[in-house]
Amino acid sequence: MAGAIIENMSTKKLCIVGGILLVFQVIAFLVGGLIAPSPTTAVPYTSVKCINVRKNHHKTKWLMPWGPNPCEKLKNFDEAMSRQIEANDIVFAVHIPLPRKEMSPWFQFMLFVMQLDIAFKMDNDLKENAEITLDVSLAYRDDMFDDWEEIAHAIEIRKLKCTFGSPKTLESEGRHYDCDFLPFMEIGSVAHKYYLINIRLPVNERKGINVGIGEIKDIRLVGIHQNGGFTKVWFAMKTFLTPSILIIMVWYWRRITLMTRAPVLLEKVIFALGISMTFINIPVEWFSIGFDWTWMLLFGDIRQGIFYAMLLSFWIIFCGEHMMDQNERNRLSGYWKQVGPIAVGSFCLFVFDMCERGVQLKNPFYSIWTTEVGTELAMAFIIVAGICLCLYFLFLCFVVFQVFRNISGKQSSLPAMSKARRLHYEGLIFRFKFLMLITLACAAMTVIFFIVSQVTEGHWKWGDITIQVNSAFFTGIYGMWNLYVFALMFLYAPSHKNYGEDQSNGDLGVNSGEELQLTTTITHVDGPTEVYKLARKEAQE
């Protein structure tokens, strides 16, 4: 009778908790879909060809395409040839943003890609595997009449990947190549109102610099930055979720410390998962509004990497702790073969990120993909991380299969057990299946919304209502994994309920000092590995 009451109470609590979490999940998607704008905006820029020679032959440091002191412009390169202006005296200038606009710290980052307009000419053809050398400079100012302050200057090389769809004959002269976009610049903060990019194409025939790159007509840039409205919604979500996870973490750990036993491995891993989720949630991005913190993109990658590593480790340990066999696993060293690939893969991705965004802290024009050595190194790190991930998922599938096989074996022997042990195993089985269902649902939703966000136009319009699909994906998935961690700590916190001496002894066959817990692998107030004791005793019988 008591077992049925306990089971009904547990089922009712799970339904209530599940309903509340589902409501919050829907709200998380709606916040992004209905309130937030699109996450990012792409702005095209066409460079202005400036002449870098004055009457006294004094070359200026910065050339403005427009504004109070605009440069002397060229309409095209035919004009430069007629005026006998050399290629080394031509600067491609780009002002960010466009006229009558300002940049804002709410934009968070700027990413630029470059596209070259290259025309075909018989006497100046584009060589195979041609490389272009760029002399690039970046500056900022916060007032239209202030002097420009340099942020970075670099000499960069980019490999051209272009195709020509017509026969290379005289009739085809003037037609443009179809060239791939080139990585140009990434900066992790937008702390200033105005930015200026000056690009020079130095020519040195003796050294072969910028020789055989075709006839460049124009340089175009596409700038991508985060929308300010989306940033505000994102910061608000982080600010709301941080205390929520902190409160459940304190409550969860307090429940564990009230026990007379030491915390077991699964409880420690769940708590560590909560810490990693809190590490992501803490809205340190608020400080980026007032400070020029260019390392925020790298810091965000590190925070996400720690969380994903903890999540993958939790899944392995969770399955192992529910194996219900005769092996003692209540220690981290017992999982080194499974956790090892996670650590190696995470380290490889960390090194790759440091080689890319770490270097960009000093040189925002740097890209590891622009050289053969860098590309091979980056691919090596990514391949090793991919292999580790594949090994992990293969082993995870094997462990899940073993757990379900053991569950099937235990279910057939449940009727012959005493009520206490039967309820214990039923709790283990129910918890495992419930969490596996939730985990699969979270993973499936992540994949589905990612695919939908990639194949759609970015928003859906139903009558007068516009839903931003990409924003809903970011806020919904972010909220979902927070709810996942919240549910873990809520459902797996140790219970401290006793169900009475007479009822426990008479109906359940449990000593008065024992407590029946359906939300943790520990069922005895002093026994750190009771689940294994029960499993071994069952195997001996």
GROMACS .gro file of C-alpha atoms in nm, residues 142-381:
model
  240
  142ASP     CA    1   3.461   5.829  -3.146
  143ASP     CA    2   3.408   6.169  -3.304
  144MET     CA    3   3.396   6.259  -3.672
  145PHE     CA    4   3.660   6.530  -3.620
  146ASP     CA    5   3.902   6.337  -3.398
  147ASP     CA    6   4.225   6.190  -3.526
  148TRP     CA    7   4.229   5.823  -3.615
  149GLU     CA    8   4.391   5.587  -3.361
  150GLU     CA    9   4.549   5.270  -3.495
  151ILE     CA   10   4.420   4.936  -3.368
  152ALA     CA   11   4.618   4.697  -3.585
  153HIS     CA   12   4.841   4.679  -3.890
  154ALA     CA   13   4.949   4.362  -4.070
  155ILE     CA   14   5.076   4.217  -4.395
  156GLU     CA   15   4.847   3.927  -4.483
  157ILE     CA   16   4.847   3.671  -4.764
  158ARG     CA   17   4.530   3.516  -4.903
  159LYS     CA   18   4.509   3.238  -5.158
  160LEU     CA   19   4.270   3.314  -5.446
  161LYS     CA   20   4.018   3.050  -5.548
  162CYS     CA   21   3.851   3.170  -5.867
  163THR     CA   22   3.683   3.011  -6.168
  164PHE     CA   23   3.610   3.152  -6.512
  165GLY     CA   24   3.300   3.026  -6.686
  166SER     CA   25   3.388   3.136  -7.039
  167PRO     CA   26   3.671   3.053  -7.280
  168LYS     CA   27   3.975   3.271  -7.220
  169THR     CA   28   3.970   3.454  -7.554
  170LEU     CA   29   3.976   3.818  -7.662
  171GLU     CA   30   3.595   3.819  -7.670
  172SER     CA   31   3.590   3.732  -7.299
  173GLU     CA   32   3.810   4.021  -7.187
  174GLY     CA   33   3.642   4.233  -6.924
  175ARG     CA   34   3.432   3.951  -6.782
  176HIS     CA   35   3.478   3.882  -6.413
  177TYR     CA   36   3.605   3.570  -6.241
  178ASP     CA   37   3.383   3.397  -5.988
  179CYS     CA   38   3.595   3.411  -5.672
  180ASP     CA   39   3.529   3.265  -5.328
  181PHE     CA   40   3.493   3.491  -5.027
  182LEU     CA   41   3.815   3.536  -4.834
  183PRO     CA   42   3.839   3.561  -4.452
  184PHE     CA   43   3.943   3.917  -4.375
  185MET     CA   44   3.898   4.029  -4.014
  186GLU     CA   45   3.736   3.940  -3.683
  187ILE     CA   46   3.732   4.160  -3.373
  188GLY     CA   47   3.568   4.059  -3.046
  189SER     CA   48   3.428   4.396  -2.936
  190VAL     CA   49   3.270   4.707  -3.086
  191ALA     CA   50   3.378   4.967  -2.833
  192HIS     CA   51   3.401   5.265  -3.070
  193LYS     CA   52   3.163   5.454  -3.296
  194TYR     CA   53   3.368   5.470  -3.616
  195TYR     CA   54   3.623   5.239  -3.776
  196LEU     CA   55   3.842   5.284  -4.083
  197ILE     CA   56   4.007   5.015  -4.293
  198ASN     CA   57   4.285   5.098  -4.539
  199ILE     CA   58   4.396   4.824  -4.778
  200ARG     CA   59   4.703   4.848  -4.998
  201LEU     CA   60   4.811   4.598  -5.264
  202PRO     CA   61   5.190   4.640  -5.276
  203VAL     CA   62   5.347   4.534  -5.607
  204ASN     CA   63   5.705   4.407  -5.634
  205GLU     CA   64   5.773   4.227  -5.960
  206ARG     CA   65   6.124   4.124  -5.856
  207LYS     CA   66   5.994   3.940  -5.545
  208GLY     CA   67   5.678   3.824  -5.723
  209ILE     CA   68   5.449   4.009  -5.482
  210ASN     CA   69   5.097   4.062  -5.627
  211VAL     CA   70   5.205   3.945  -5.970
  212GLY     CA   71   4.971   3.723  -6.171
  213ILE     CA   72   4.660   3.807  -5.966
  214GLY     CA   73   4.458   3.937  -6.262
  215GLU     CA   74   4.313   4.282  -6.304
  216ILE     CA   75   4.147   4.378  -5.975
  217LYS     CA   76   3.858   4.616  -6.033
  218ASP     CA   77   3.713   4.648  -5.683
  219ILE     CA   78   3.741   4.519  -5.329
  220ARG     CA   79   3.415   4.448  -5.150
  221LEU     CA   80   3.366   4.365  -4.783
  222VAL     CA   81   3.071   4.214  -4.601
  223GLY     CA   82   3.055   4.306  -4.233
  224ILE     CA   83   2.859   4.090  -3.990
  225HIS     CA   84   2.775   4.203  -3.639
  226GLN     CA   85   2.529   4.101  -3.369
  227ASN     CA   86   2.206   4.300  -3.354
  228GLY     CA   87   2.176   4.526  -3.051
  229GLY     CA   88   1.817   4.422  -2.983
  230PHE     CA   89   1.913   4.053  -2.978
  231THR     CA   90   2.205   4.130  -2.746
  232LYS     CA   91   1.971   4.293  -2.494
  233VAL     CA   92   1.734   3.994  -2.499
  234TRP     CA   93   2.031   3.755  -2.466
  235PHE     CA   94   2.174   3.949  -2.170
  236ALA     CA   95   1.831   3.954  -2.004
  237MET     CA   96   1.801   3.575  -2.036
  238LYS     CA   97   2.147   3.525  -1.885
  239THR     CA   98   2.064   3.763  -1.600
  240PHE     CA   99   1.741   3.573  -1.525
  241LEU     CA  100   1.882   3.221  -1.555
  242THR     CA  101   2.196   3.280  -1.346
  243PRO     CA  102   2.018   3.311  -1.006
  244SER     CA  103   1.777   3.032  -1.103
  245ILE     CA  104   2.057   2.778  -1.150
  246LEU     CA  105   2.250   2.915  -0.850
  247ILE     CA  106   1.949   2.869  -0.621
  248ILE     CA  107   1.886   2.510  -0.733
  249MET     CA  108   2.260   2.436  -0.697
  250VAL     CA  109   2.265   2.562  -0.337
  251TRP     CA  110   1.948   2.366  -0.257
  252TYR     CA  111   2.085   2.052  -0.424
  253TRP     CA  112   2.420   2.060  -0.244
  254ARG     CA  113   2.252   2.138   0.087
  255ARG     CA  114   2.037   1.823   0.048
  256ILE     CA  115   2.354   1.623  -0.011
  257THR     CA  116   2.545   1.768   0.285
  258LEU     CA  117   2.253   1.687   0.517
  259MET     CA  118   2.317   1.319   0.451
  260THR     CA  119   2.540   1.134   0.700
  261ARG     CA  120   2.732   0.975   0.412
  262ALA     CA  121   2.977   1.133   0.170
  263PRO     CA  122   2.852   1.245  -0.174
  264VAL     CA  123   2.872   0.974  -0.441
  265LEU     CA  124   3.022   1.018  -0.787
  266LEU     CA  125   2.694   1.078  -0.971
  267GLU     CA  126   2.593   1.351  -0.728
  268LYS     CA  127   2.932   1.520  -0.766
  269VAL     CA  128   2.910   1.508  -1.146
  270ILE     CA  129   2.559   1.657  -1.147
  271PHE     CA  130   2.683   1.937  -0.920
  272ALA     CA  131   2.984   1.995  -1.149
  273LEU     CA  132   2.745   2.012  -1.445
  274GLY     CA  133   2.549   2.280  -1.259
  275ILE     CA  134   2.871   2.475  -1.198
  276SER     CA  135   2.964   2.461  -1.569
  277MET     CA  136   2.613   2.577  -1.663
  278THR     CA  137   2.642   2.865  -1.417
  279PHE     CA  138   2.980   2.952  -1.568
  280ILE     CA  139   2.805   2.998  -1.904
  281ASN     CA  140   2.514   3.187  -1.752
  282ILE     CA  141   2.704   3.451  -1.555
  283PRO     CA  142   2.640   3.764  -1.763
  284VAL     CA  143   2.993   3.905  -1.768
  285GLU     CA  144   2.902   4.036  -2.115
  286TRP     CA  145   2.741   4.333  -1.943
  287PHE     CA  146   3.094   4.465  -1.880
  288SER     CA  147   3.167   4.456  -2.254
  289ILE     CA  148   2.927   4.750  -2.295
  290GLY     CA  149   3.165   4.975  -2.104
  291PHE     CA  150   3.501   4.808  -2.162
  292ASP     CA  151   3.692   4.719  -2.478
  293TRP     CA  152   3.722   4.346  -2.404
  294THR     CA  153   3.825   4.189  -2.734
  295TRP     CA  154   3.875   3.848  -2.566
  296MET     CA  155   3.503   3.790  -2.503
  297LEU     CA  156   3.460   3.563  -2.809
  298LEU     CA  157   3.747   3.339  -2.694
  299PHE     CA  158   3.616   3.341  -2.338
  300GLY     CA  159   3.271   3.239  -2.462
  301ASP     CA  160   3.419   2.947  -2.656
  302ILE     CA  161   3.606   2.828  -2.346
  303ARG     CA  162   3.291   2.844  -2.134
  304GLN     CA  163   3.090   2.645  -2.386
  305GLY     CA  164   3.370   2.389  -2.420
  306ILE     CA  165   3.377   2.328  -2.044
  307PHE     CA  166   2.999   2.278  -2.035
  308TYR     CA  167   2.989   2.037  -2.329
  309ALA     CA  168   3.280   1.836  -2.183
  310MET     CA  169   3.095   1.808  -1.851
  311LEU     CA  170   2.769   1.715  -2.026
  312LEU     CA  171   2.933   1.434  -2.224
  313SER     CA  172   3.111   1.309  -1.910
  314PHE     CA  173   2.783   1.313  -1.718
  315TRP     CA  174   2.607   1.096  -1.977
  316ILE     CA  175   2.879   0.830  -1.957
  317ILE     CA  176   2.891   0.828  -1.576
  318PHE     CA  177   2.511   0.832  -1.548
  319CYS     CA  178   2.482   0.524  -1.768
  320GLY     CA  179   2.763   0.349  -1.580
  321GLU     CA  180   2.603   0.416  -1.242
  322HIS     CA  181   2.281   0.257  -1.369
  323MET     CA  182   2.451  -0.054  -1.506
  324MET     CA  183   2.315  -0.263  -1.213
  325ASP     CA  184   2.590  -0.524  -1.229
  326GLN     CA  185   2.849  -0.645  -0.978
  327ASN     CA  186   3.117  -0.386  -1.060
  328GLU     CA  187   3.197  -0.101  -0.820
  329ARG     CA  188   3.207   0.225  -1.020
  330ASN     CA  189   3.167   0.495  -0.757
  331ARG     CA  190   3.495   0.665  -0.850
  332LEU     CA  191   3.609   0.876  -1.144
  333SER     CA  192   3.914   0.660  -1.214
  334GLY     CA  193   3.679   0.381  -1.319
  335TYR     CA  194   3.573   0.590  -1.619
  336TRP     CA  195   3.913   0.704  -1.746
  337LYS     CA  196   3.875   0.507  -2.071
  338GLN     CA  197   3.548   0.685  -2.147
  339VAL     CA  198   3.633   1.031  -2.015
  340GLY     CA  199   3.981   1.024  -2.176
  341PRO     CA  200   3.858   1.081  -2.535
  342ILE     CA  201   3.644   1.372  -2.410
  343ALA     CA  202   3.949   1.534  -2.251
  344VAL     CA  203   4.165   1.479  -2.562
  345GLY     CA  204   3.899   1.611  -2.799
  346SER     CA  205   3.831   1.915  -2.579
  347PHE     CA  206   4.202   1.991  -2.557
  348CYS     CA  207   4.240   1.972  -2.938
  349LEU     CA  208   3.951   2.212  -2.991
  350PHE     CA  209   4.095   2.445  -2.726
  351VAL     CA  210   4.434   2.453  -2.898
  352PHE     CA  211   4.263   2.516  -3.234
  353ASP     CA  212   4.065   2.805  -3.085
  354MET     CA  213   4.377   2.953  -2.929
  355CYS     CA  214   4.556   2.930  -3.266
  356GLU     CA  215   4.269   3.120  -3.430
  357ARG     CA  216   4.097   3.357  -3.190
  358GLY     CA  217   4.390   3.370  -2.951
  359VAL     CA  218   4.615   3.517  -3.221
  360GLN     CA  219   4.334   3.748  -3.335
  361LEU     CA  220   4.359   3.929  -3.000
  362LYS     CA  221   4.680   4.084  -3.136
  363ASN     CA  222   4.611   4.065  -3.509
  364PRO     CA  223   4.240   4.073  -3.604
  365PHE     CA  224   4.331   4.007  -3.971
  366TYR     CA  225   4.487   3.669  -3.893
  367SER     CA  226   4.323   3.345  -4.006
  368ILE     CA  227   4.470   3.000  -3.955
  369TRP     CA  228   4.308   2.886  -4.282
  370THR     CA  229   4.510   3.121  -4.505
  371THR     CA  230   4.830   2.914  -4.515
  372GLU     CA  231   4.888   2.548  -4.603
  373VAL     CA  232   5.065   2.478  -4.274
  374GLY     CA  233   4.789   2.648  -4.075
  375THR     CA  234   4.517   2.466  -4.267
  376GLU     CA  235   4.684   2.128  -4.212
  377LEU     CA  236   4.734   2.202  -3.844
  378ALA     CA  237   4.373   2.314  -3.799
  379MET     CA  238   4.242   2.010  -3.986
  380ALA     CA  239   4.461   1.781  -3.773
  381PHE     CA  240   4.313   1.920  -3.450
   0.00000   0.00000   0.00000
